[in-house]
Short mmCIF file of C-alpha atoms in Angstrom, two decimals:
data_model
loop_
_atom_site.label_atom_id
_atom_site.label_comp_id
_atom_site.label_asym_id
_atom_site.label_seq_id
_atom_site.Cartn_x
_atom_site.Cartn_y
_atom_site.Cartn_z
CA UNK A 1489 -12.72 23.13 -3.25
CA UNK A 1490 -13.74 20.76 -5.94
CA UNK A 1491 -13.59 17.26 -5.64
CA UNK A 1492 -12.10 14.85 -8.33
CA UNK A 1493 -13.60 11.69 -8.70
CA UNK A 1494 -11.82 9.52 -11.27
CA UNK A 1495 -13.92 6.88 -13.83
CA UNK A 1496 -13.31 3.79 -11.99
CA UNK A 1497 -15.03 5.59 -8.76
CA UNK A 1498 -17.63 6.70 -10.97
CA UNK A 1499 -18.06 3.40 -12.52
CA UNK A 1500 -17.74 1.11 -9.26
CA UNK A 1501 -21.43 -0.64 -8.35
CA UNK A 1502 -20.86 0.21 -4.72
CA UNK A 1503 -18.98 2.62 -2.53
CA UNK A 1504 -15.39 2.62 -3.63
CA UNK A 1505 -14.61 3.26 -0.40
CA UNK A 1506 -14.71 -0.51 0.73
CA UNK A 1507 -12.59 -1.46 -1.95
CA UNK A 1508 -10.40 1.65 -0.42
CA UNK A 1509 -10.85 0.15 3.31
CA UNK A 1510 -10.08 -3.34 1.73
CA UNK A 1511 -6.66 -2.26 0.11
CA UNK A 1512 -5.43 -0.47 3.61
CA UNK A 1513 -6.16 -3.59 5.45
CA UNK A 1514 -4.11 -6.06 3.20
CA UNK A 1515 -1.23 -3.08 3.63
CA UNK A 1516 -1.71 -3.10 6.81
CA UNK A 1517 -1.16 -6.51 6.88
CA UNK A 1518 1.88 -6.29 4.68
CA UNK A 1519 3.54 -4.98 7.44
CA UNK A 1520 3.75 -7.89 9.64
CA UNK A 1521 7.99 -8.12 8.78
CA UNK A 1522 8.26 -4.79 10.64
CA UNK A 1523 6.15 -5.64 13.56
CA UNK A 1524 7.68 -6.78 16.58
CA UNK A 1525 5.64 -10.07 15.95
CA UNK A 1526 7.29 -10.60 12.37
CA UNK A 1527 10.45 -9.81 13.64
CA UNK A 1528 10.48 -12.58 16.82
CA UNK A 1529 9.45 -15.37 14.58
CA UNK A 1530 13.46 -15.12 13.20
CA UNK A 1531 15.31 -13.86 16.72
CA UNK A 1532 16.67 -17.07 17.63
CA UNK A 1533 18.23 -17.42 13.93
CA UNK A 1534 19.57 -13.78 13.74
CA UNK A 1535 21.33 -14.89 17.52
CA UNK A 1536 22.61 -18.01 16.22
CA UNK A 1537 24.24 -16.38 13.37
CA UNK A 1538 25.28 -13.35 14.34
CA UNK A 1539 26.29 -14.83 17.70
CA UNK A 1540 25.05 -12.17 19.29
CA UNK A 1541 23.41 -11.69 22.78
CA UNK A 1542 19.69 -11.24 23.62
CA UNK A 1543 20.00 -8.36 25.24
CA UNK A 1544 22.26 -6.68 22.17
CA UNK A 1545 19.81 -7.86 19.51
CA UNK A 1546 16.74 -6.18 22.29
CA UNK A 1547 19.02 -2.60 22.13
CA UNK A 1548 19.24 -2.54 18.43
CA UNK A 1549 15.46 -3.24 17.90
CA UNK A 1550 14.53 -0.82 20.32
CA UNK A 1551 17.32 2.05 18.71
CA UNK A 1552 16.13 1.08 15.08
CA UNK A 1553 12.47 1.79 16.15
CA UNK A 1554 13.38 5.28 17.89
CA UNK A 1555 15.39 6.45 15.30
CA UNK A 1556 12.50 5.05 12.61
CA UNK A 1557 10.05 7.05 14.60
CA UNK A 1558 11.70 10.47 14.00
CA UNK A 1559 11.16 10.17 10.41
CA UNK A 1560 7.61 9.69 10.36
CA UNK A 1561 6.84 13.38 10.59
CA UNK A 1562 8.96 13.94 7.48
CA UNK A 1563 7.12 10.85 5.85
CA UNK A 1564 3.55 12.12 6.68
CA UNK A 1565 4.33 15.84 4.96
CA UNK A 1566 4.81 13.95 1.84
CA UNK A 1567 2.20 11.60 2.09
CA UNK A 1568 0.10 14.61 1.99
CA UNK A 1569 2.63 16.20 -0.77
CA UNK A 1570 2.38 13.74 -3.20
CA UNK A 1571 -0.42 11.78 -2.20
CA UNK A 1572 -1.13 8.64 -0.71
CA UNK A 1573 -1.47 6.63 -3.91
CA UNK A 1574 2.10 7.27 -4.95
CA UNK A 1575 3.38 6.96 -1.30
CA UNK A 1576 2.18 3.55 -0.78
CA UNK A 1577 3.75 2.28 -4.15
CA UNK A 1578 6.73 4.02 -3.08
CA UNK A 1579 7.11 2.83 1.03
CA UNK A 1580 5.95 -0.74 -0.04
CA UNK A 1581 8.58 -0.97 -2.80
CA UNK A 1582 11.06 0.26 0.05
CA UNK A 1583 9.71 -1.79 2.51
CA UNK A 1584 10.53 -4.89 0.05
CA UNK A 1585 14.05 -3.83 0.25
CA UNK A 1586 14.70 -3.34 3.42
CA UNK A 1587 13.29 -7.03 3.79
CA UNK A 1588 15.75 -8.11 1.37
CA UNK A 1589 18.20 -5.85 3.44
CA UNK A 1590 17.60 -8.10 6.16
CA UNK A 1591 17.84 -11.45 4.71
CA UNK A 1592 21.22 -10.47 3.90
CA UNK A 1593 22.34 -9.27 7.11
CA UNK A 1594 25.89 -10.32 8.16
CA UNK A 1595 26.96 -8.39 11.01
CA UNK A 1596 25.46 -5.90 14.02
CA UNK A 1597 25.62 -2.48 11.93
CA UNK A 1598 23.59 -4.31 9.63
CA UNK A 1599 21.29 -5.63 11.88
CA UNK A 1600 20.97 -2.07 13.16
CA UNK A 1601 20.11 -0.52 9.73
CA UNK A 1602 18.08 -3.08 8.55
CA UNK A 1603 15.66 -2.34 12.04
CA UNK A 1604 15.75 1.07 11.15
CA UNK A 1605 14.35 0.78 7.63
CA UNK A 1606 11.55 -2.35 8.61
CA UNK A 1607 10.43 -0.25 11.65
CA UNK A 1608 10.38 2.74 9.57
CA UNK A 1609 9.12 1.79 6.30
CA UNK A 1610 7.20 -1.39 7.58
CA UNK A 1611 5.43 -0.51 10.93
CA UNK A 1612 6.05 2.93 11.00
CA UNK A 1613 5.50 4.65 7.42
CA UNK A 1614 3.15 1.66 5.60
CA UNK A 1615 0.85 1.67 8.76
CA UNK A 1616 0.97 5.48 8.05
CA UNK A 1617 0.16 5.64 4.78
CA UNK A 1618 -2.94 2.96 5.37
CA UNK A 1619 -4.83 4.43 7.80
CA UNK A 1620 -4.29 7.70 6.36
CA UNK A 1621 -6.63 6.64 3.69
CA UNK A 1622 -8.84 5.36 5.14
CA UNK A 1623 -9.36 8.53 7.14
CA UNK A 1624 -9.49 10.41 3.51
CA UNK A 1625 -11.96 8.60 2.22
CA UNK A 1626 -14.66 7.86 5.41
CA UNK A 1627 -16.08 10.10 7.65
CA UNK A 1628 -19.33 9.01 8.61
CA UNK A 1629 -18.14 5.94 9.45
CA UNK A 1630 -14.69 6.68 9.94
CA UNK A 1631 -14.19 4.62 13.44
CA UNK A 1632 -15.94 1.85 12.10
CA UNK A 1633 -13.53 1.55 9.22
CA UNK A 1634 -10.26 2.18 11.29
CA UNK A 1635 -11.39 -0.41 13.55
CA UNK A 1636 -12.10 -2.75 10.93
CA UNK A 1637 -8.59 -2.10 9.66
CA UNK A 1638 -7.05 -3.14 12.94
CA UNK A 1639 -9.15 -6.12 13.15
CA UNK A 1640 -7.49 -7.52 10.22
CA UNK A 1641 -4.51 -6.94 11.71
CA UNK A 1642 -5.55 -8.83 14.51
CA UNK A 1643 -6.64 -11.70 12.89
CA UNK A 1644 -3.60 -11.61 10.38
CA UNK A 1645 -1.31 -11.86 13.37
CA UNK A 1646 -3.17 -14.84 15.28
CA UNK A 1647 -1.04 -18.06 14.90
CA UNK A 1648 -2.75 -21.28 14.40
CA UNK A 1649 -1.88 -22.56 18.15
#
């Protein structure tokens, strides 16, 4: 098996696979709207207006991230199909419409849908694709950089209380 290295990895002063670790954190990051912490910063507006219960809002999450989950195994086939370079450009450009999705949402089969696509394209595929790469491109250090990955999304998701 050969392996391709492309100019700008050639031509980078250190390992590009910092810049590589770098990228997956800041994706990782970018899916804070489909995390369950994203999401609770707008559940008391999405009860006001949809005048909807707690408890209804709390099914629908829970449904949209089940159903999400089964398509992750479908999602990871063509991360590895097509690569993860095109996947991420792909999932993230999804990703920003199911956010607009949900900034439109009107009613409680919208609310359902729009939890299916920001669990699954947000938290579920995006998270995928990110720490799929970094997996691809470390292996001596490999827990070193997954962990640094969730660190920054640790520190992304600490308020400023």
């Amino acid at each position: 098996m050969t392996t391709r290295t492309s100019r700008l990895v050639a031509r980078a002063p250190r390992s590009f696979a910092w810049w590589v670790l770098a990228t997956a954190m800041l994706t990782t990051v970018a899916t804070i709207p489909g995390q369950t912490v994203g999401v609770s910063v707008f559940l008391d507006y999405i009860l006001a207006d949809l005048g909807a219960s707690r408890s209804t809002v709390s099914l629908l999450y829970t449904v949209g991230t089940l159903v999400a989950s089964f398509a992750l195994p479908f999602v990871g086939r063509r991360i590895d199909r097509h690569g993860p370079r095109v996947a991420v450009g792909v999932i993230a450009g999804l990703f920003a419409v199911a956010c607009v999705w949900m900034a439109g949402v009107q009613s409680l089969w919208m609310l359902a849908v729009g939890f299916i696509l920001i669990r699954g394209l947000g938290q579920g595929s995006l998270s995928l694709v990110s720490l799929h790469v970094v997996n691809l491109w470390f292996v001596k250090r490999r827990g070193l950089a997954v962990g640094m990955t969730g660190l920054g999304m640790a520190i992304a998701t600490v308020g400023p209380d």
